[in-house]
């Protein structure tokens, strides 16, 4: 059977041979225009005058598009309509598109875009979270979840600590930048090829921008060169601007962002600050906790409500918090509007609670692992989250026990201590951190999916579903499911471009739910066809349904054995429909917005990692020496793809927490907009020793697709172990008992500052 096997990604060979088609590779008609944005240079202000005459007169320019050229709504905001495609008078971040210019070549368009003369009336700008908090500059109402009597219990707790956590943002740095190609069709139609995680939303926003209806717009995406959340809402801006120009000029229009434009114009992971107050007992068990979370949402709502909602429900991680209050502020700043990014607010919440655990352990001189374990959700007791969902699938005890043994955590703890006692320059650190992550979109309505399966009379199968491929392997997994359902070899199935005209009203491929949702929908479609064939065969051969079996490309009908192809060809002649849609919606989930309780997640995914690092106390540089990971994916649909997701997610998290630093100057301009100044991990940052394993014999207790679990986002949070290993090494470099003031990302500068608290500050 195809399900559960380690099968290579369907496009693996195409990726490495260069044959895989990305948006930019689609052959374009000869009259195609190339577009570029003209952007604001100030963070907040009014446009007093915008002189675009030099832009329009530049060589090769065919059109300059401003709000006046948008036939419909000048907006690409999905949840709240507060994202103009082109700023109309009011500028709210440095980098905001003011206009777009279309020319016969891409170079001509970019060159022309820089020729605009814009005069602004500058307004005061709020640029970071602390300033926004001080000014109470919020985009939307703050939210709060409280259980028990946290303030009263804090006052009575045997021990109490207060602290703050600083967590930086992150650029998605997908290798393929944002891009769309809009092709005008007859009768006012528009076909858009978009590098998007959310074709349906691009369809609806393009339709609104053009002042037309959904049925006039088709959006297609064969694959993305990475999305990571950055192409969930942001892709609509690019597609809408391209479509507006295509409509006005009647010519195909491609809009592609170069790396600098992409980093400056589009949203990133939310940076957070948090203040906590925790009470605990002698063993380090938390008695009561209050947490204030505040995130930089940027100038508009985008997906910030959902991102912060996920943060609000992930402060517990794997820990039972009895008396707790979590407050979430969604700060409005005059910076780019932040958006979805792998983990969607969850990772930031986990960083907060893990720092709390670490601080408790240090204050009691206990091993941090013992404190973490003492706080774990129990099995059958102390098992209800502070938002009312019971943790019914807790495997964190098993994962931690096994990982502690296989990584030789205790022995290596002693080895690290011995190393640190004998070495003054290079210090080592070790940490084990756990992960629990809720699976489902927190907005219940998004937890639905559709698929279309066509069986042709030669026995081959065309598979279409609402999920988009961004490298994560959703297509191969869904194809495996369909192959298993029809009992055909994987080679019989062809995966096609995601297309709003084949499967409508889809959700974003996000929240790690791509194969959970689309796998179920495609299975339902394939099952409908199989059951039609079973009916037909039973009648024709006078057998009972349980005498018909589909496997290995054959169909056993009683004593007969036919090929799938023969059966299908005969069924066609007998006028049996060989095409079906399929649909799925996640059961059991609900959320009471007023009470802030419910069951937002169908189930939880778990994992843990042990990381060991070395820091150079003279330069602050760090090196990840070894990582051991044990991660829970239920009954894996494809262990090869899942291991890839675990490794990739982990290293992307390491980048976020150690090297990727976004820096805005005092005028709110992003200064780190290229790989020269914004450092993502390279292959050489992968540790010399890495033991990555999936938790075996742990099928999902819920009825998910073949009892698998989602894997896309949770492994990113395994990287928190690296941040804590660095903290541990910093502690070894500091006098015993000294506070560790280490923000994320723990860049060399940050590490150096943390271990030399009394040194003069060269960097601000
Ligand atoms: N893996 C690759 N290679 N590229 C990506 O862009 N995105 C991540 C994750 N893994 C991503 C990836 C994010 S943010 C999510 S939500 C999931 O994949 C989405 O896909 P899935 O739901 O099919 O897991
Ligand atoms: Mo992933 S952040 O949910 O696209």
PDB file of C-alpha atoms in Angstrom, residues 484-757:
ATOM      1  CA  UNK A 484      -4.585   3.467  -1.497  1.00  0.00           C
ATOM      2  CA  UNK A 485      -8.301   4.126  -1.838  1.00  0.00           C
ATOM      3  CA  UNK A 486      -8.433   2.968  -5.467  1.00  0.00           C
ATOM      4  CA  UNK A 487      -5.869   0.211  -5.017  1.00  0.00           C
ATOM      5  CA  UNK A 488      -3.736   1.521  -7.863  1.00  0.00           C
ATOM      6  CA  UNK A 489       0.008   2.169  -8.030  1.00  0.00           C
ATOM      7  CA  UNK A 490       1.116   5.722  -7.342  1.00  0.00           C
ATOM      8  CA  UNK A 491       2.322   5.981 -10.955  1.00  0.00           C
ATOM      9  CA  UNK A 492      -1.307   5.791 -12.112  1.00  0.00           C
ATOM     10  CA  UNK A 493      -2.021   9.123 -10.432  1.00  0.00           C
ATOM     11  CA  UNK A 494      -1.155  12.537 -11.801  1.00  0.00           C
ATOM     12  CA  UNK A 495      -1.238  15.563  -9.547  1.00  0.00           C
ATOM     13  CA  UNK A 496      -2.391  18.778 -11.164  1.00  0.00           C
ATOM     14  CA  UNK A 497      -2.224  22.505 -10.662  1.00  0.00           C
ATOM     15  CA  UNK A 498      -4.372  23.867  -7.864  1.00  0.00           C
ATOM     16  CA  UNK A 499      -7.150  25.704  -9.662  1.00  0.00           C
ATOM     17  CA  UNK A 500     -10.126  27.640  -8.292  1.00  0.00           C
ATOM     18  CA  UNK A 501     -12.185  26.540 -11.278  1.00  0.00           C
ATOM     19  CA  UNK A 502     -11.712  22.854 -10.415  1.00  0.00           C
ATOM     20  CA  UNK A 503     -12.129  22.985  -6.633  1.00  0.00           C
ATOM     21  CA  UNK A 504     -13.925  26.095  -5.345  1.00  0.00           C
ATOM     22  CA  UNK A 505     -14.151  27.880  -1.995  1.00  0.00           C
ATOM     23  CA  UNK A 506     -10.974  26.437  -0.569  1.00  0.00           C
ATOM     24  CA  UNK A 507      -9.113  27.431   2.577  1.00  0.00           C
ATOM     25  CA  UNK A 508      -5.522  28.569   2.643  1.00  0.00           C
ATOM     26  CA  UNK A 509      -3.030  25.748   2.762  1.00  0.00           C
ATOM     27  CA  UNK A 510      -1.965  26.692   6.247  1.00  0.00           C
ATOM     28  CA  UNK A 511      -2.221  25.801   9.920  1.00  0.00           C
ATOM     29  CA  UNK A 512      -0.415  22.568   8.955  1.00  0.00           C
ATOM     30  CA  UNK A 513      -3.789  21.162   7.923  1.00  0.00           C
ATOM     31  CA  UNK A 514      -3.105  20.695   4.213  1.00  0.00           C
ATOM     32  CA  UNK A 515      -2.943  16.931   4.100  1.00  0.00           C
ATOM     33  CA  UNK A 516      -5.360  16.458   7.012  1.00  0.00           C
ATOM     34  CA  UNK A 517      -8.115  18.322   5.175  1.00  0.00           C
ATOM     35  CA  UNK A 518      -7.386  17.677   1.498  1.00  0.00           C
ATOM     36  CA  UNK A 519      -6.360  14.081   2.145  1.00  0.00           C
ATOM     37  CA  UNK A 520      -9.793  13.420   3.629  1.00  0.00           C
ATOM     38  CA  UNK A 521     -11.596  15.258   0.808  1.00  0.00           C
ATOM     39  CA  UNK A 522      -9.668  13.399  -1.891  1.00  0.00           C
ATOM     40  CA  UNK A 523     -10.224  10.092  -0.107  1.00  0.00           C
ATOM     41  CA  UNK A 524     -13.966  10.824  -0.095  1.00  0.00           C
ATOM     42  CA  UNK A 525     -13.912  11.560  -3.837  1.00  0.00           C
ATOM     43  CA  UNK A 526     -11.974   8.395  -4.629  1.00  0.00           C
ATOM     44  CA  UNK A 527     -14.213   6.365  -2.345  1.00  0.00           C
ATOM     45  CA  UNK A 528     -17.326   7.559  -4.174  1.00  0.00           C
ATOM     46  CA  UNK A 529     -15.865   6.302  -7.455  1.00  0.00           C
ATOM     47  CA  UNK A 530     -14.745   3.012  -5.916  1.00  0.00           C
ATOM     48  CA  UNK A 531     -18.184   2.380  -4.424  1.00  0.00           C
ATOM     49  CA  UNK A 532     -19.807   3.053  -7.801  1.00  0.00           C
ATOM     50  CA  UNK A 533     -17.473   0.469  -9.304  1.00  0.00           C
ATOM     51  CA  UNK A 534     -18.271  -1.980  -6.510  1.00  0.00           C
ATOM     52  CA  UNK A 535     -22.017  -1.594  -7.172  1.00  0.00           C
ATOM     53  CA  UNK A 536     -21.493  -2.118 -10.843  1.00  0.00           C
ATOM     54  CA  UNK A 537     -19.293  -5.219 -10.351  1.00  0.00           C
ATOM     55  CA  UNK A 538     -21.676  -6.770  -7.808  1.00  0.00           C
ATOM     56  CA  UNK A 539     -24.547  -6.496 -10.219  1.00  0.00           C
ATOM     57  CA  UNK A 540     -22.583  -7.663 -13.217  1.00  0.00           C
ATOM     58  CA  UNK A 541     -20.917 -10.643 -11.558  1.00  0.00           C
ATOM     59  CA  UNK A 542     -23.529 -11.379  -8.934  1.00  0.00           C
ATOM     60  CA  UNK A 543     -21.204 -11.095  -5.926  1.00  0.00           C
ATOM     61  CA  UNK A 544     -21.554  -9.384  -2.553  1.00  0.00           C
ATOM     62  CA  UNK A 545     -19.777  -6.024  -1.977  1.00  0.00           C
ATOM     63  CA  UNK A 546     -17.286  -7.608   0.425  1.00  0.00           C
ATOM     64  CA  UNK A 547     -16.153  -9.932  -2.349  1.00  0.00           C
ATOM     65  CA  UNK A 548     -14.804  -6.986  -4.333  1.00  0.00           C
ATOM     66  CA  UNK A 549     -11.270  -5.864  -3.442  1.00  0.00           C
ATOM     67  CA  UNK A 550      -9.124  -3.132  -4.982  1.00  0.00           C
ATOM     68  CA  UNK A 551      -5.366  -3.604  -4.536  1.00  0.00           C
ATOM     69  CA  UNK A 552      -2.116  -3.316  -6.507  1.00  0.00           C
ATOM     70  CA  UNK A 553      -3.815  -2.184  -9.691  1.00  0.00           C
ATOM     71  CA  UNK A 554      -6.118  -5.222  -9.685  1.00  0.00           C
ATOM     72  CA  UNK A 555      -9.689  -5.820  -8.695  1.00  0.00           C
ATOM     73  CA  UNK A 556     -10.671  -9.128  -7.167  1.00  0.00           C
ATOM     74  CA  UNK A 557     -14.319  -9.921  -7.861  1.00  0.00           C
ATOM     75  CA  UNK A 558     -15.244 -13.170  -6.171  1.00  0.00           C
ATOM     76  CA  UNK A 559     -12.971 -15.745  -7.814  1.00  0.00           C
ATOM     77  CA  UNK A 560     -12.112 -13.424 -10.721  1.00  0.00           C
ATOM     78  CA  UNK A 561      -9.139 -11.167 -10.875  1.00  0.00           C
ATOM     79  CA  UNK A 562      -9.411  -8.204 -13.252  1.00  0.00           C
ATOM     80  CA  UNK A 563      -7.108  -5.294 -13.847  1.00  0.00           C
ATOM     81  CA  UNK A 564      -8.221  -1.864 -12.611  1.00  0.00           C
ATOM     82  CA  UNK A 565      -7.977  -0.709 -16.201  1.00  0.00           C
ATOM     83  CA  UNK A 566     -10.331  -3.441 -17.462  1.00  0.00           C
ATOM     84  CA  UNK A 567     -12.844  -2.662 -14.749  1.00  0.00           C
ATOM     85  CA  UNK A 568     -12.788   1.034 -15.495  1.00  0.00           C
ATOM     86  CA  UNK A 569     -13.066   0.541 -19.255  1.00  0.00           C
ATOM     87  CA  UNK A 570     -16.045  -1.753 -18.774  1.00  0.00           C
ATOM     88  CA  UNK A 571     -17.663   0.621 -16.303  1.00  0.00           C
ATOM     89  CA  UNK A 572     -17.368   3.439 -18.811  1.00  0.00           C
ATOM     90  CA  UNK A 573     -19.186   1.360 -21.441  1.00  0.00           C
ATOM     91  CA  UNK A 574     -21.859   0.604 -18.836  1.00  0.00           C
ATOM     92  CA  UNK A 575     -22.221   4.384 -18.329  1.00  0.00           C
ATOM     93  CA  UNK A 576     -20.865   4.585 -14.773  1.00  0.00           C
ATOM     94  CA  UNK A 577     -19.553   8.052 -13.857  1.00  0.00           C
ATOM     95  CA  UNK A 578     -15.802   7.921 -13.241  1.00  0.00           C
ATOM     96  CA  UNK A 579     -15.408  11.399 -11.810  1.00  0.00           C
ATOM     97  CA  UNK A 580     -16.305  12.681  -8.372  1.00  0.00           C
ATOM     98  CA  UNK A 581     -15.855  15.556  -6.009  1.00  0.00           C
ATOM     99  CA  UNK A 582     -15.110  14.948  -2.354  1.00  0.00           C
ATOM    100  CA  UNK A 583     -15.627  17.092   0.697  1.00  0.00           C
ATOM    101  CA  UNK A 584     -14.473  17.088   4.310  1.00  0.00           C
ATOM    102  CA  UNK A 585     -14.998  19.192   7.400  1.00  0.00           C
ATOM    103  CA  UNK A 586     -13.191  18.665  10.681  1.00  0.00           C
ATOM    104  CA  UNK A 587     -15.515  17.300  13.385  1.00  0.00           C
ATOM    105  CA  UNK A 588     -15.698  18.124  17.111  1.00  0.00           C
ATOM    106  CA  UNK A 589     -14.181  21.615  17.058  1.00  0.00           C
ATOM    107  CA  UNK A 590     -15.875  24.758  18.389  1.00  0.00           C
ATOM    108  CA  UNK A 591     -14.966  28.028  20.073  1.00  0.00           C
ATOM    109  CA  UNK A 592     -17.056  30.239  22.350  1.00  0.00           C
ATOM    110  CA  UNK A 593     -15.736  33.723  21.675  1.00  0.00           C
ATOM    111  CA  UNK A 594     -17.501  35.321  24.615  1.00  0.00           C
ATOM    112  CA  UNK A 595     -16.267  32.835  27.227  1.00  0.00           C
ATOM    113  CA  UNK A 596     -12.910  32.254  25.450  1.00  0.00           C
ATOM    114  CA  UNK A 597     -13.300  28.523  25.926  1.00  0.00           C
ATOM    115  CA  UNK A 598     -13.955  25.559  23.687  1.00  0.00           C
ATOM    116  CA  UNK A 599     -12.206  22.949  21.662  1.00  0.00           C
ATOM    117  CA  UNK A 600     -10.352  24.967  19.029  1.00  0.00           C
ATOM    118  CA  UNK A 601      -8.078  22.069  18.091  1.00  0.00           C
ATOM    119  CA  UNK A 602      -8.996  18.637  16.751  1.00  0.00           C
ATOM    120  CA  UNK A 603      -5.850  17.223  18.339  1.00  0.00           C
ATOM    121  CA  UNK A 604      -2.314  18.158  19.385  1.00  0.00           C
ATOM    122  CA  UNK A 605       1.045  17.372  17.794  1.00  0.00           C
ATOM    123  CA  UNK A 606       4.014  16.806  20.119  1.00  0.00           C
ATOM    124  CA  UNK A 607       7.772  16.679  19.953  1.00  0.00           C
ATOM    125  CA  UNK A 608      10.936  17.410  21.868  1.00  0.00           C
ATOM    126  CA  UNK A 609      14.525  18.256  21.094  1.00  0.00           C
ATOM    127  CA  UNK A 610      17.822  18.199  22.943  1.00  0.00           C
ATOM    128  CA  UNK A 611      20.380  20.670  21.649  1.00  0.00           C
ATOM    129  CA  UNK A 612      23.992  21.220  22.602  1.00  0.00           C
ATOM    130  CA  UNK A 613      25.851  24.372  21.652  1.00  0.00           C
ATOM    131  CA  UNK A 614      29.224  25.977  22.123  1.00  0.00           C
ATOM    132  CA  UNK A 615      29.628  29.733  22.493  1.00  0.00           C
ATOM    133  CA  UNK A 616      32.801  31.702  21.984  1.00  0.00           C
ATOM    134  CA  UNK A 617      32.908  34.123  24.904  1.00  0.00           C
ATOM    135  CA  UNK A 618      35.299  36.459  23.055  1.00  0.00           C
ATOM    136  CA  UNK A 619      33.133  36.943  19.959  1.00  0.00           C
ATOM    137  CA  UNK A 620      29.674  35.802  21.024  1.00  0.00           C
ATOM    138  CA  UNK A 621      29.514  33.367  18.126  1.00  0.00           C
ATOM    139  CA  UNK A 622      27.583  30.174  18.688  1.00  0.00           C
ATOM    140  CA  UNK A 623      27.731  26.765  17.114  1.00  0.00           C
ATOM    141  CA  UNK A 624      25.096  24.075  17.256  1.00  0.00           C
ATOM    142  CA  UNK A 625      27.053  20.900  17.956  1.00  0.00           C
ATOM    143  CA  UNK A 626      24.359  18.287  18.198  1.00  0.00           C
ATOM    144  CA  UNK A 627      20.616  17.881  18.133  1.00  0.00           C
ATOM    145  CA  UNK A 628      18.428  14.920  19.035  1.00  0.00           C
ATOM    146  CA  UNK A 629      14.785  15.125  18.017  1.00  0.00           C
ATOM    147  CA  UNK A 630      11.830  12.853  18.642  1.00  0.00           C
ATOM    148  CA  UNK A 631       8.687  14.091  16.939  1.00  0.00           C
ATOM    149  CA  UNK A 632       5.115  12.839  16.848  1.00  0.00           C
ATOM    150  CA  UNK A 633       3.377  12.674  13.466  1.00  0.00           C
ATOM    151  CA  UNK A 634       0.874   9.981  14.400  1.00  0.00           C
ATOM    152  CA  UNK A 635       0.943   7.181  11.820  1.00  0.00           C
ATOM    153  CA  UNK A 636       3.063   8.914   9.195  1.00  0.00           C
ATOM    154  CA  UNK A 637       1.618   9.108   5.674  1.00  0.00           C
ATOM    155  CA  UNK A 638       5.145   9.451   4.330  1.00  0.00           C
ATOM    156  CA  UNK A 639       8.096   9.253   6.740  1.00  0.00           C
ATOM    157  CA  UNK A 640      10.537  10.660   4.160  1.00  0.00           C
ATOM    158  CA  UNK A 641       8.508  13.823   3.700  1.00  0.00           C
ATOM    159  CA  UNK A 642       7.822  14.059   7.433  1.00  0.00           C
ATOM    160  CA  UNK A 643      11.486  13.795   8.399  1.00  0.00           C
ATOM    161  CA  UNK A 644      12.177  16.520   5.832  1.00  0.00           C
ATOM    162  CA  UNK A 645       9.543  18.723   7.443  1.00  0.00           C
ATOM    163  CA  UNK A 646      10.971  18.102  10.921  1.00  0.00           C
ATOM    164  CA  UNK A 647      14.513  18.927   9.842  1.00  0.00           C
ATOM    165  CA  UNK A 648      13.529  21.947   7.737  1.00  0.00           C
ATOM    166  CA  UNK A 649      11.186  23.322  10.386  1.00  0.00           C
ATOM    167  CA  UNK A 650      13.799  22.904  13.086  1.00  0.00           C
ATOM    168  CA  UNK A 651      16.522  24.706  11.124  1.00  0.00           C
ATOM    169  CA  UNK A 652      14.148  27.500  10.107  1.00  0.00           C
ATOM    170  CA  UNK A 653      13.420  27.929  13.807  1.00  0.00           C
ATOM    171  CA  UNK A 654      17.120  27.985  14.595  1.00  0.00           C
ATOM    172  CA  UNK A 655      17.487  30.841  12.091  1.00  0.00           C
ATOM    173  CA  UNK A 656      14.634  32.750  13.715  1.00  0.00           C
ATOM    174  CA  UNK A 657      16.064  32.373  17.222  1.00  0.00           C
ATOM    175  CA  UNK A 658      19.785  32.791  16.565  1.00  0.00           C
ATOM    176  CA  UNK A 659      20.725  34.647  13.393  1.00  0.00           C
ATOM    177  CA  UNK A 660      17.844  36.264  11.536  1.00  0.00           C
ATOM    178  CA  UNK A 661      17.638  39.822  12.807  1.00  0.00           C
ATOM    179  CA  UNK A 662      15.311  42.405  11.336  1.00  0.00           C
ATOM    180  CA  UNK A 663      16.567  45.907  11.884  1.00  0.00           C
ATOM    181  CA  UNK A 664      14.572  49.071  11.243  1.00  0.00           C
ATOM    182  CA  UNK A 665      16.256  52.454  11.576  1.00  0.00           C
ATOM    183  CA  UNK A 666      14.814  55.344  13.569  1.00  0.00           C
ATOM    184  CA  UNK A 667      12.843  56.441  10.486  1.00  0.00           C
ATOM    185  CA  UNK A 668      11.141  53.061  10.275  1.00  0.00           C
ATOM    186  CA  UNK A 669      13.062  51.865   7.217  1.00  0.00           C
ATOM    187  CA  UNK A 670      14.039  48.210   7.104  1.00  0.00           C
ATOM    188  CA  UNK A 671      17.817  48.039   6.740  1.00  0.00           C
ATOM    189  CA  UNK A 672      18.146  44.254   6.544  1.00  0.00           C
ATOM    190  CA  UNK A 673      16.602  43.507   3.163  1.00  0.00           C
ATOM    191  CA  UNK A 674      19.147  41.189   1.578  1.00  0.00           C
ATOM    192  CA  UNK A 675      20.999  38.016   2.565  1.00  0.00           C
ATOM    193  CA  UNK A 676      24.137  40.099   3.147  1.00  0.00           C
ATOM    194  CA  UNK A 677      22.613  41.638   6.270  1.00  0.00           C
ATOM    195  CA  UNK A 678      19.793  39.187   7.010  1.00  0.00           C
ATOM    196  CA  UNK A 679      21.318  35.845   7.852  1.00  0.00           C
ATOM    197  CA  UNK A 680      19.308  32.712   7.225  1.00  0.00           C
ATOM    198  CA  UNK A 681      20.872  29.381   8.170  1.00  0.00           C
ATOM    199  CA  UNK A 682      22.939  27.700   5.483  1.00  0.00           C
ATOM    200  CA  UNK A 683      23.563  23.983   4.945  1.00  0.00           C
ATOM    201  CA  UNK A 684      26.765  24.408   6.945  1.00  0.00           C
ATOM    202  CA  UNK A 685      24.729  25.371  10.020  1.00  0.00           C
ATOM    203  CA  UNK A 686      23.230  21.884  10.206  1.00  0.00           C
ATOM    204  CA  UNK A 687      24.863  20.256  13.246  1.00  0.00           C
ATOM    205  CA  UNK A 688      27.551  17.627  12.785  1.00  0.00           C
ATOM    206  CA  UNK A 689      25.497  15.233  14.898  1.00  0.00           C
ATOM    207  CA  UNK A 690      21.753  15.117  14.263  1.00  0.00           C
ATOM    208  CA  UNK A 691      19.525  12.258  15.340  1.00  0.00           C
ATOM    209  CA  UNK A 692      16.041  12.926  14.025  1.00  0.00           C
ATOM    210  CA  UNK A 693      13.336  10.349  14.610  1.00  0.00           C
ATOM    211  CA  UNK A 694       9.576  10.067  14.394  1.00  0.00           C
ATOM    212  CA  UNK A 695       7.648   8.669  17.349  1.00  0.00           C
ATOM    213  CA  UNK A 696       6.672   5.178  16.242  1.00  0.00           C
ATOM    214  CA  UNK A 697       3.531   3.186  16.907  1.00  0.00           C
ATOM    215  CA  UNK A 698       1.648   6.307  17.909  1.00  0.00           C
ATOM    216  CA  UNK A 699      -1.396   6.566  15.619  1.00  0.00           C
ATOM    217  CA  UNK A 700      -3.557   9.635  16.069  1.00  0.00           C
ATOM    218  CA  UNK A 701      -6.333   8.807  18.553  1.00  0.00           C
ATOM    219  CA  UNK A 702      -8.661  10.924  16.430  1.00  0.00           C
ATOM    220  CA  UNK A 703      -9.913   9.731  13.042  1.00  0.00           C
ATOM    221  CA  UNK A 704      -7.593  11.742  10.844  1.00  0.00           C
ATOM    222  CA  UNK A 705      -6.447  10.634   7.413  1.00  0.00           C
ATOM    223  CA  UNK A 706      -4.959   7.162   8.046  1.00  0.00           C
ATOM    224  CA  UNK A 707      -4.418   8.281  11.701  1.00  0.00           C
ATOM    225  CA  UNK A 708      -1.616  10.635  10.711  1.00  0.00           C
ATOM    226  CA  UNK A 709      -0.818  13.990  12.290  1.00  0.00           C
ATOM    227  CA  UNK A 710       0.013  17.353  10.783  1.00  0.00           C
ATOM    228  CA  UNK A 711       3.726  18.123  10.631  1.00  0.00           C
ATOM    229  CA  UNK A 712       4.235  21.440   8.813  1.00  0.00           C
ATOM    230  CA  UNK A 713       4.617  23.875  11.691  1.00  0.00           C
ATOM    231  CA  UNK A 714       5.215  22.082  15.019  1.00  0.00           C
ATOM    232  CA  UNK A 715       8.887  21.156  14.395  1.00  0.00           C
ATOM    233  CA  UNK A 716       9.853  24.836  14.074  1.00  0.00           C
ATOM    234  CA  UNK A 717       9.404  25.108  17.834  1.00  0.00           C
ATOM    235  CA  UNK A 718      11.929  22.348  18.492  1.00  0.00           C
ATOM    236  CA  UNK A 719      14.493  25.093  17.841  1.00  0.00           C
ATOM    237  CA  UNK A 720      13.682  26.647  21.208  1.00  0.00           C
ATOM    238  CA  UNK A 721      16.050  24.003  22.603  1.00  0.00           C
ATOM    239  CA  UNK A 722      18.897  25.788  20.810  1.00  0.00           C
ATOM    240  CA  UNK A 723      17.991  29.143  22.360  1.00  0.00           C
ATOM    241  CA  UNK A 724      17.975  27.445  25.763  1.00  0.00           C
ATOM    242  CA  UNK A 725      21.250  25.652  25.162  1.00  0.00           C
ATOM    243  CA  UNK A 726      22.723  29.093  24.415  1.00  0.00           C
ATOM    244  CA  UNK A 727      21.186  30.457  27.638  1.00  0.00           C
ATOM    245  CA  UNK A 728      22.736  27.527  29.463  1.00  0.00           C
ATOM    246  CA  UNK A 729      26.155  28.291  27.970  1.00  0.00           C
ATOM    247  CA  UNK A 730      25.748  31.974  28.854  1.00  0.00           C
ATOM    248  CA  UNK A 731      25.017  30.971  32.452  1.00  0.00           C
ATOM    249  CA  UNK A 732      28.310  29.067  32.475  1.00  0.00           C
ATOM    250  CA  UNK A 733      30.105  32.221  31.319  1.00  0.00           C
ATOM    251  CA  UNK A 734      28.472  34.410  33.962  1.00  0.00           C
ATOM    252  CA  UNK A 735      29.054  34.474  37.723  1.00  0.00           C
ATOM    253  CA  UNK A 736      26.860  31.913  39.506  1.00  0.00           C
ATOM    254  CA  UNK A 737      23.323  33.194  40.004  1.00  0.00           C
ATOM    255  CA  UNK A 738      23.689  36.172  37.622  1.00  0.00           C
ATOM    256  CA  UNK A 739      20.622  37.040  35.567  1.00  0.00           C
ATOM    257  CA  UNK A 740      20.666  36.062  31.904  1.00  0.00           C
ATOM    258  CA  UNK A 741      19.462  38.910  29.752  1.00  0.00           C
ATOM    259  CA  UNK A 742      19.315  37.256  26.344  1.00  0.00           C
ATOM    260  CA  UNK A 743      16.717  38.233  23.747  1.00  0.00           C
ATOM    261  CA  UNK A 744      15.786  36.258  20.644  1.00  0.00           C
ATOM    262  CA  UNK A 745      17.416  36.194  18.193  1.00  0.00           C
ATOM    263  CA  UNK A 746      20.500  35.282  20.196  1.00  0.00           C
ATOM    264  CA  UNK A 747      22.879  36.803  17.664  1.00  0.00           C
ATOM    265  CA  UNK A 748      26.597  37.004  18.453  1.00  0.00           C
ATOM    266  CA  UNK A 749      26.062  40.626  19.573  1.00  0.00           C
ATOM    267  CA  UNK A 750      23.219  39.583  21.873  1.00  0.00           C
ATOM    268  CA  UNK A 751      25.246  36.730  23.359  1.00  0.00           C
ATOM    269  CA  UNK A 752      28.231  38.992  23.916  1.00  0.00           C
ATOM    270  CA  UNK A 753      26.048  41.568  25.649  1.00  0.00           C
ATOM    271  CA  UNK A 754      24.451  38.872  27.796  1.00  0.00           C
ATOM    272  CA  UNK A 755      27.762  37.502  29.048  1.00  0.00           C
ATOM    273  CA  UNK A 756      29.452  40.873  29.547  1.00  0.00           C
ATOM    274  CA  UNK A 757      26.670  42.788  31.289  1.00  0.00           C
TER     275      UNK A 757
END
